PDB file of N, CA and C in Angstrom:
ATOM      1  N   UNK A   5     144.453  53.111 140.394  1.00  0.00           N
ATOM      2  CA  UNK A   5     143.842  54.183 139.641  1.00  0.00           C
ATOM      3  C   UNK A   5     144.898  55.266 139.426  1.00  0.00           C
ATOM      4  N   UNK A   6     145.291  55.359 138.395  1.00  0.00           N
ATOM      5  CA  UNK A   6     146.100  56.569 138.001  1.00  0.00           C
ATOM      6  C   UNK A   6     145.789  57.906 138.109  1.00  0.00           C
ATOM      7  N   UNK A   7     146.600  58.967 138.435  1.00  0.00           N
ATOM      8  CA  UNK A   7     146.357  60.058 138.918  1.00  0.00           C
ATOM      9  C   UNK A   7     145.790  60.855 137.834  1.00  0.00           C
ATOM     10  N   UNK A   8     144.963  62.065 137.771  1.00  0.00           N
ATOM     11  CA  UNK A   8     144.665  63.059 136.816  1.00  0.00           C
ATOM     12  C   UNK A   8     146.105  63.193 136.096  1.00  0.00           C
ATOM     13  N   UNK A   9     145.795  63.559 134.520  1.00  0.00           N
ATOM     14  CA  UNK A   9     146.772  64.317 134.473  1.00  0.00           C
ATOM     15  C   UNK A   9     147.060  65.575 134.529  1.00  0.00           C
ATOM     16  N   UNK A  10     148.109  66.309 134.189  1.00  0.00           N
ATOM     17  CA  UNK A  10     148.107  67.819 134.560  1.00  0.00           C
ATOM     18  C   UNK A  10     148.159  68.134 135.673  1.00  0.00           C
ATOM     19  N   UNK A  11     149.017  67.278 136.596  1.00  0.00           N
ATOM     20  CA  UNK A  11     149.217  67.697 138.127  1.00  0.00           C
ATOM     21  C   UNK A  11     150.445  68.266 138.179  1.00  0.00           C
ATOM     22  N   UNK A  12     151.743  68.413 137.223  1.00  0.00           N
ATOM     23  CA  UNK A  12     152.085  69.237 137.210  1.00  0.00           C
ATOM     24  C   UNK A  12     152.015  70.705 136.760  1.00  0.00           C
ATOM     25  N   UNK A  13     150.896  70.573 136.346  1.00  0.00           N
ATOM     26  CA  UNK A  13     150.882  72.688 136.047  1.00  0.00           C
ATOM     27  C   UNK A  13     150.003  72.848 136.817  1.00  0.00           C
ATOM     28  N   UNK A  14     149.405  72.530 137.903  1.00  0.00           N
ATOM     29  CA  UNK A  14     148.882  73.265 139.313  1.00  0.00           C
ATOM     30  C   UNK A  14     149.606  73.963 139.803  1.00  0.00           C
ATOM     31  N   UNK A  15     149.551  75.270 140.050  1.00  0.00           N
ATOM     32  CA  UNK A  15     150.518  76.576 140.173  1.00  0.00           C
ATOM     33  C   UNK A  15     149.977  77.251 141.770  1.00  0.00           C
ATOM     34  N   UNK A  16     148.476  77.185 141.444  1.00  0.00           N
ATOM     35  CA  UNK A  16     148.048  78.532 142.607  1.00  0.00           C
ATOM     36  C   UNK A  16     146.653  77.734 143.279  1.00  0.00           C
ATOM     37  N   UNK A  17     146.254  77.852 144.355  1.00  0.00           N
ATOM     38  CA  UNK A  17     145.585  77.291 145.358  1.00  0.00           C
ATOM     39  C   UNK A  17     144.059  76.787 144.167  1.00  0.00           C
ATOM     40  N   UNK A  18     143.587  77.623 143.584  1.00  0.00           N
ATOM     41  CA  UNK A  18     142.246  77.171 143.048  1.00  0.00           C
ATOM     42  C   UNK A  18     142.048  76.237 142.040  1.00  0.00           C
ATOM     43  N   UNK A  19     143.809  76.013 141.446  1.00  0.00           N
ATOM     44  CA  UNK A  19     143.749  75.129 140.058  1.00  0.00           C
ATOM     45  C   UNK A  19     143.736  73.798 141.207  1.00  0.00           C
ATOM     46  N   UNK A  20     145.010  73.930 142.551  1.00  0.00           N
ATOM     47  CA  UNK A  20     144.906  72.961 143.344  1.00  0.00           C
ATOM     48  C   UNK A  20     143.046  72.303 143.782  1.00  0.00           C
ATOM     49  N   UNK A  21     142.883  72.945 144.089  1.00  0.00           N
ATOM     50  CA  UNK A  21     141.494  72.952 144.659  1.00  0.00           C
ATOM     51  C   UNK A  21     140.441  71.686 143.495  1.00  0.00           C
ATOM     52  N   UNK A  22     140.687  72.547 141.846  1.00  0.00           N
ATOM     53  CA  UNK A  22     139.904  71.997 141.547  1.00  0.00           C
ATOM     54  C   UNK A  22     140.740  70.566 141.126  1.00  0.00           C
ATOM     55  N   UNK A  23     141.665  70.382 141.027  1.00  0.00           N
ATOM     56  CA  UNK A  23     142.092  69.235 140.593  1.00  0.00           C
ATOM     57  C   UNK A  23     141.706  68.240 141.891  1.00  0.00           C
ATOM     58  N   UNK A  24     142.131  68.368 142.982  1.00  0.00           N
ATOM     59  CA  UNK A  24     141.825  67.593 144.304  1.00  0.00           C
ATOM     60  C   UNK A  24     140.199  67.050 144.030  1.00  0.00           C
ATOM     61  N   UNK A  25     139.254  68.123 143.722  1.00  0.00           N
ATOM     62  CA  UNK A  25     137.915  67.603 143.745  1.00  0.00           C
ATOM     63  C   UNK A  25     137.733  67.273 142.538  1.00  0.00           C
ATOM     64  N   UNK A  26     138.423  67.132 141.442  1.00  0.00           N
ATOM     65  CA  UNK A  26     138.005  66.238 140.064  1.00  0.00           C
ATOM     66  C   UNK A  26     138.664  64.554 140.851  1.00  0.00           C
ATOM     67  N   UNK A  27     140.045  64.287 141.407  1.00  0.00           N
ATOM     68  CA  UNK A  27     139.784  63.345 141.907  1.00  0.00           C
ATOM     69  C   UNK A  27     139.383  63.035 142.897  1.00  0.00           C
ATOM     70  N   UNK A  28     138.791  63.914 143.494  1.00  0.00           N
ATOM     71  CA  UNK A  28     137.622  63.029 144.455  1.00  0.00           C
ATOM     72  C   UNK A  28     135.873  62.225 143.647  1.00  0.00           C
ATOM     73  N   UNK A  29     136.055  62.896 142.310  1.00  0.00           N
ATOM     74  CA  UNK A  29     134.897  62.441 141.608  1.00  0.00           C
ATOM     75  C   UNK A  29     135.469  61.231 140.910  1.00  0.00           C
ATOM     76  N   UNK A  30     136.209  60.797 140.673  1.00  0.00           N
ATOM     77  CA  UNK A  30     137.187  59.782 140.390  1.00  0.00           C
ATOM     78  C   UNK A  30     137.168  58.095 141.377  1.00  0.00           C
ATOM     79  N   UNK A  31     136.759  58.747 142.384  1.00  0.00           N
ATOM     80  CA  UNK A  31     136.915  57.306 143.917  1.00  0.00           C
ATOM     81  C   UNK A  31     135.402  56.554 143.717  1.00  0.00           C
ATOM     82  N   UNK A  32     135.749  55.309 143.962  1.00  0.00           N
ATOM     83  CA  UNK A  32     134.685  54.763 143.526  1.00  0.00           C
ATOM     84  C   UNK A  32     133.448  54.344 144.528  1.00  0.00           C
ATOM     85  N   UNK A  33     133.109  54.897 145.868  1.00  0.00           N
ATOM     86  CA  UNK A  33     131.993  54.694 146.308  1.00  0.00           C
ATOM     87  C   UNK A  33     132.177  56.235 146.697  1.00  0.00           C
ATOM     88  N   UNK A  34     130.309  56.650 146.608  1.00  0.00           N
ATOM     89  CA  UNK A  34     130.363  57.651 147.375  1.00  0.00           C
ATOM     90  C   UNK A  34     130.680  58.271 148.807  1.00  0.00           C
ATOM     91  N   UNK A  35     130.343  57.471 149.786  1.00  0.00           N
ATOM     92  CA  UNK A  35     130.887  57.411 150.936  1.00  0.00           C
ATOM     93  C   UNK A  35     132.256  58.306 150.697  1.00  0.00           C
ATOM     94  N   UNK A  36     133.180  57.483 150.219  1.00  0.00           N
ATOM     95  CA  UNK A  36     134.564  57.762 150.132  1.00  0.00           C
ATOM     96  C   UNK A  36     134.698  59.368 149.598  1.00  0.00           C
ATOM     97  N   UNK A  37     134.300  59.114 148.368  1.00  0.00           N
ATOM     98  CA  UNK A  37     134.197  60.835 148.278  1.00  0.00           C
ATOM     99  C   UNK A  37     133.486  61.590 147.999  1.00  0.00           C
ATOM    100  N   UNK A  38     132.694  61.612 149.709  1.00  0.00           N
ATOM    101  CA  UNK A  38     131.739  62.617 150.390  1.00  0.00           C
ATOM    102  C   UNK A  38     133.383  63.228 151.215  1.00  0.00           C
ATOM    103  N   UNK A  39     133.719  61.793 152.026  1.00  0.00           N
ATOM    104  CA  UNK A  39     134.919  61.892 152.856  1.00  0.00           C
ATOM    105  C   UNK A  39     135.677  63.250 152.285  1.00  0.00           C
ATOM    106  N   UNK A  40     136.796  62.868 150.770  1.00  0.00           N
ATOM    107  CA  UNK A  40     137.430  63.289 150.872  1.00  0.00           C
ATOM    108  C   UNK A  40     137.186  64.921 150.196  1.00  0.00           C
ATOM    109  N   UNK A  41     136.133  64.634 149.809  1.00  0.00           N
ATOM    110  CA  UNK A  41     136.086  66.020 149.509  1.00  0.00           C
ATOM    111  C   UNK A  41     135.625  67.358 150.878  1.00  0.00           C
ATOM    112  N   UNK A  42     134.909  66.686 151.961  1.00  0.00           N
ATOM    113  CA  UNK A  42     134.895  67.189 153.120  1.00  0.00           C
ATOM    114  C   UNK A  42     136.637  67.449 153.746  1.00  0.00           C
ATOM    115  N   UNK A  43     137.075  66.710 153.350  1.00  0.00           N
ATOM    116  CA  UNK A  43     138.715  67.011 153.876  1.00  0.00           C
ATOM    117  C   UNK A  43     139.710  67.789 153.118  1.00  0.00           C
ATOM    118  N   UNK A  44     138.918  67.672 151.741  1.00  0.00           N
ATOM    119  CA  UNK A  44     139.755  68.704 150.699  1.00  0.00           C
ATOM    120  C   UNK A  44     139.501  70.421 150.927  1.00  0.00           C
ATOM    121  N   UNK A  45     137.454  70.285 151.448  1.00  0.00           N
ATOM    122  CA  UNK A  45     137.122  71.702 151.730  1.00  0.00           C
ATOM    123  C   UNK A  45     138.108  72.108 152.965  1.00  0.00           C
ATOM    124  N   UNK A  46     137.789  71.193 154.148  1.00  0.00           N
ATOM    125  CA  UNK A  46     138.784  71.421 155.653  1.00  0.00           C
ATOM    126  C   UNK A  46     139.975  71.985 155.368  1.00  0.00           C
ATOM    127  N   UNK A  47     140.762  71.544 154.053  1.00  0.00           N
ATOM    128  CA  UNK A  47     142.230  71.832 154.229  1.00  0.00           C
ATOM    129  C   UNK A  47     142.406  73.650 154.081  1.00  0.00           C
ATOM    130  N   UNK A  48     141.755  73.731 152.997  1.00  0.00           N
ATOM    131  CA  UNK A  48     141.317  75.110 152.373  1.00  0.00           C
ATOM    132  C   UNK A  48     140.945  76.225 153.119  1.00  0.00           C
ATOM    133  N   UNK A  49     139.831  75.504 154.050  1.00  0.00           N
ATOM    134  CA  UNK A  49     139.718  77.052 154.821  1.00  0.00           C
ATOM    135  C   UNK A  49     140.817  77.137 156.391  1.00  0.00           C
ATOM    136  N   UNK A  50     141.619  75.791 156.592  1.00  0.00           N
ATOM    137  CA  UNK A  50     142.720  75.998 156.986  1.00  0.00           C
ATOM    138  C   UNK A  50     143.702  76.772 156.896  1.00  0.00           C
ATOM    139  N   UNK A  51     143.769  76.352 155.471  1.00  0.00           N
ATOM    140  CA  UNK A  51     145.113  76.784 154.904  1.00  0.00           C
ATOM    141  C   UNK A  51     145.099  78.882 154.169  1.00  0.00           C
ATOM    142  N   UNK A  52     143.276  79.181 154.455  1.00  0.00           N
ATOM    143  CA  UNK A  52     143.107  80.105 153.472  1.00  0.00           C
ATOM    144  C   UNK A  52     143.710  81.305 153.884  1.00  0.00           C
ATOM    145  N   UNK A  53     144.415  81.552 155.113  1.00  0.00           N
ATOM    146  CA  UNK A  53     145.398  82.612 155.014  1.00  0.00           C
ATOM    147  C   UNK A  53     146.805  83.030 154.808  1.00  0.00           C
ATOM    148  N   UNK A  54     147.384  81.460 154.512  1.00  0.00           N
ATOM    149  CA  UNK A  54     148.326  81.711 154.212  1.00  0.00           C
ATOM    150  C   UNK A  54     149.086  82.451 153.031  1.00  0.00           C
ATOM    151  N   UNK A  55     149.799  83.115 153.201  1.00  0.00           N
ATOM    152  CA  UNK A  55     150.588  84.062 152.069  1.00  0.00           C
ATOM    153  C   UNK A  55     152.088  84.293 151.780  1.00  0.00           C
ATOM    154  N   UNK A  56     152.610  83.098 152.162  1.00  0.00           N
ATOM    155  CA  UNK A  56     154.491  82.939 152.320  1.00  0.00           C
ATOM    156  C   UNK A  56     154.091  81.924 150.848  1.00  0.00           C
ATOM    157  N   UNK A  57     154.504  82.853 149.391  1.00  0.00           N
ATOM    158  CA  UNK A  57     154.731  81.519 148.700  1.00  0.00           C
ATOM    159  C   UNK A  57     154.957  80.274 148.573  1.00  0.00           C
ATOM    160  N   UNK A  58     156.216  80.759 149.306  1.00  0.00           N
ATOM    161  CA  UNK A  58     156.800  79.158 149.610  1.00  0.00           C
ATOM    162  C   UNK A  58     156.559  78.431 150.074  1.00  0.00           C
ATOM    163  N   UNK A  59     155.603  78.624 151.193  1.00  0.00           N
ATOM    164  CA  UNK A  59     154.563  77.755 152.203  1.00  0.00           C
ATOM    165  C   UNK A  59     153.345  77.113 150.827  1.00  0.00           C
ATOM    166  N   UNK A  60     153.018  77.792 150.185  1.00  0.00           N
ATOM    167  CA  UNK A  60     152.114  77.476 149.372  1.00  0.00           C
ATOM    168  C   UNK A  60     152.162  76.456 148.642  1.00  0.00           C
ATOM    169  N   UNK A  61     153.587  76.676 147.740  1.00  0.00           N
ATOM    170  CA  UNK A  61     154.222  75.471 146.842  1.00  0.00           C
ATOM    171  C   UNK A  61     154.454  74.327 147.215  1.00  0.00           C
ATOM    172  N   UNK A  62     154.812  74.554 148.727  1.00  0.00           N
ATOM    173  CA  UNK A  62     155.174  72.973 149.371  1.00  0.00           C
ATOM    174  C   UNK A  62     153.545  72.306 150.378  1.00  0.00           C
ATOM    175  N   UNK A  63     152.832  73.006 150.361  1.00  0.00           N
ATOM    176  CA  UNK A  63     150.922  72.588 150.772  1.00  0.00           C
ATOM    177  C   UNK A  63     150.838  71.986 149.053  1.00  0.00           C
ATOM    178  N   UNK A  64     151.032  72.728 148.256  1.00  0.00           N
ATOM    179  CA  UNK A  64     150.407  72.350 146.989  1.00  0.00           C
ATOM    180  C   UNK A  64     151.010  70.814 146.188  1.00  0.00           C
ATOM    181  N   UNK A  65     152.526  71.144 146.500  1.00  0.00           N
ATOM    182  CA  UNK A  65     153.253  69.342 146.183  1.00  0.00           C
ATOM    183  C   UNK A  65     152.773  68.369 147.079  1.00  0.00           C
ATOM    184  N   UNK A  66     152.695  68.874 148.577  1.00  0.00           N
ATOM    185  CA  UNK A  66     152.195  67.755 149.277  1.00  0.00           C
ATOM    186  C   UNK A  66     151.207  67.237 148.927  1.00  0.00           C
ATOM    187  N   UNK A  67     150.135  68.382 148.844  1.00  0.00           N
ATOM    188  CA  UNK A  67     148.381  67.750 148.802  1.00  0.00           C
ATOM    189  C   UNK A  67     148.472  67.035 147.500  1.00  0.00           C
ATOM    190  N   UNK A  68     149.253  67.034 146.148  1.00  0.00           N
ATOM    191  CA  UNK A  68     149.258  66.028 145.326  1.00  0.00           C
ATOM    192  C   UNK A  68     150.016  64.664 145.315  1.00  0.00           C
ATOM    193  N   UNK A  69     150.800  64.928 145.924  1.00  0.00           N
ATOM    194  CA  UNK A  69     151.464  63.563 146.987  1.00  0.00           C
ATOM    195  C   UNK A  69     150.275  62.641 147.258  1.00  0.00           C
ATOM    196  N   UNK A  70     149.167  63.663 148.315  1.00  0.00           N
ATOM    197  CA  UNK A  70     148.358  62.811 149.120  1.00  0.00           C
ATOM    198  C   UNK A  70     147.309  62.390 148.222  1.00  0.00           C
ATOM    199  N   UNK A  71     147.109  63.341 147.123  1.00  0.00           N
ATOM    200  CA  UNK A  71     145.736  62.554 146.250  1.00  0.00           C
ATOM    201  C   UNK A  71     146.472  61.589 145.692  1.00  0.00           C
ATOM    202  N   UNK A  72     147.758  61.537 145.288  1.00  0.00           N
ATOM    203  CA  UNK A  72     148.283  60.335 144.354  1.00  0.00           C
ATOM    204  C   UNK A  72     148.300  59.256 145.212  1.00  0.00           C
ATOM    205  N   UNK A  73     148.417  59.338 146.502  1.00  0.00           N
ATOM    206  CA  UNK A  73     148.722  57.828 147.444  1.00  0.00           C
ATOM    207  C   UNK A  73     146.850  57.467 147.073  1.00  0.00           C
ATOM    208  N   UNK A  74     146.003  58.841 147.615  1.00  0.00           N
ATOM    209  CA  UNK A  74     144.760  57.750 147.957  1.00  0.00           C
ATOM    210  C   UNK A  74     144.336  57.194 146.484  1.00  0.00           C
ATOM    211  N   UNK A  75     144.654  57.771 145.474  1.00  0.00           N
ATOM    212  CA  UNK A  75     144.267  57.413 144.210  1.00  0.00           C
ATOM    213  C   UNK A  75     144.387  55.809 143.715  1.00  0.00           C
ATOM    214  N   UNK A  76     145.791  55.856 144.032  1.00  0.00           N
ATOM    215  CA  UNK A  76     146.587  54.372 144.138  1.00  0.00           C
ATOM    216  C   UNK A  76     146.232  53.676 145.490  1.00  0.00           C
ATOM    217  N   UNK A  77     145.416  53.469 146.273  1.00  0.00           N
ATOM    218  CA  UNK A  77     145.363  53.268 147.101  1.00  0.00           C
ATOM    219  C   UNK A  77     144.046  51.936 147.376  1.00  0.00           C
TER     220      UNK A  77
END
């Protein structure tokens, strides 16, 4: 399954956010994404104080890393 497109102009945590949960509507049993969207909310209120840009940019390449593996997956 090929990734959304427009994963490169995800810039700032909420475009991240919603792209992660458009492909979680994308996976093909629900089960699966009940999962990952429970793990997409988890990351978020993890991640929701962070404020070092640069910390941000590299959460934001990763977490599309990780939707592209489970996508293809």
């Amino acid at each position: 399954m090929p990734p959304l497109p427009n994963a490169e102009r995800v810039r700032s945590a909420v475009q991240l956010y919603r792209y992660l949960l458009r492909c979680c509507q994308r996976l093909p049993e629900e089960s699966v994404r009940q999962h990952y969207r429970h793990a997409v909310r988890q990351s978020f209120k993890v991640h929701a104080d962070e404020d070092d840009p640069e910390r941000i940019q590299q959460i934001i390449k990763r977490a599309i890393e990780d939707a592209d593996w489970v996508m293809n997956k």
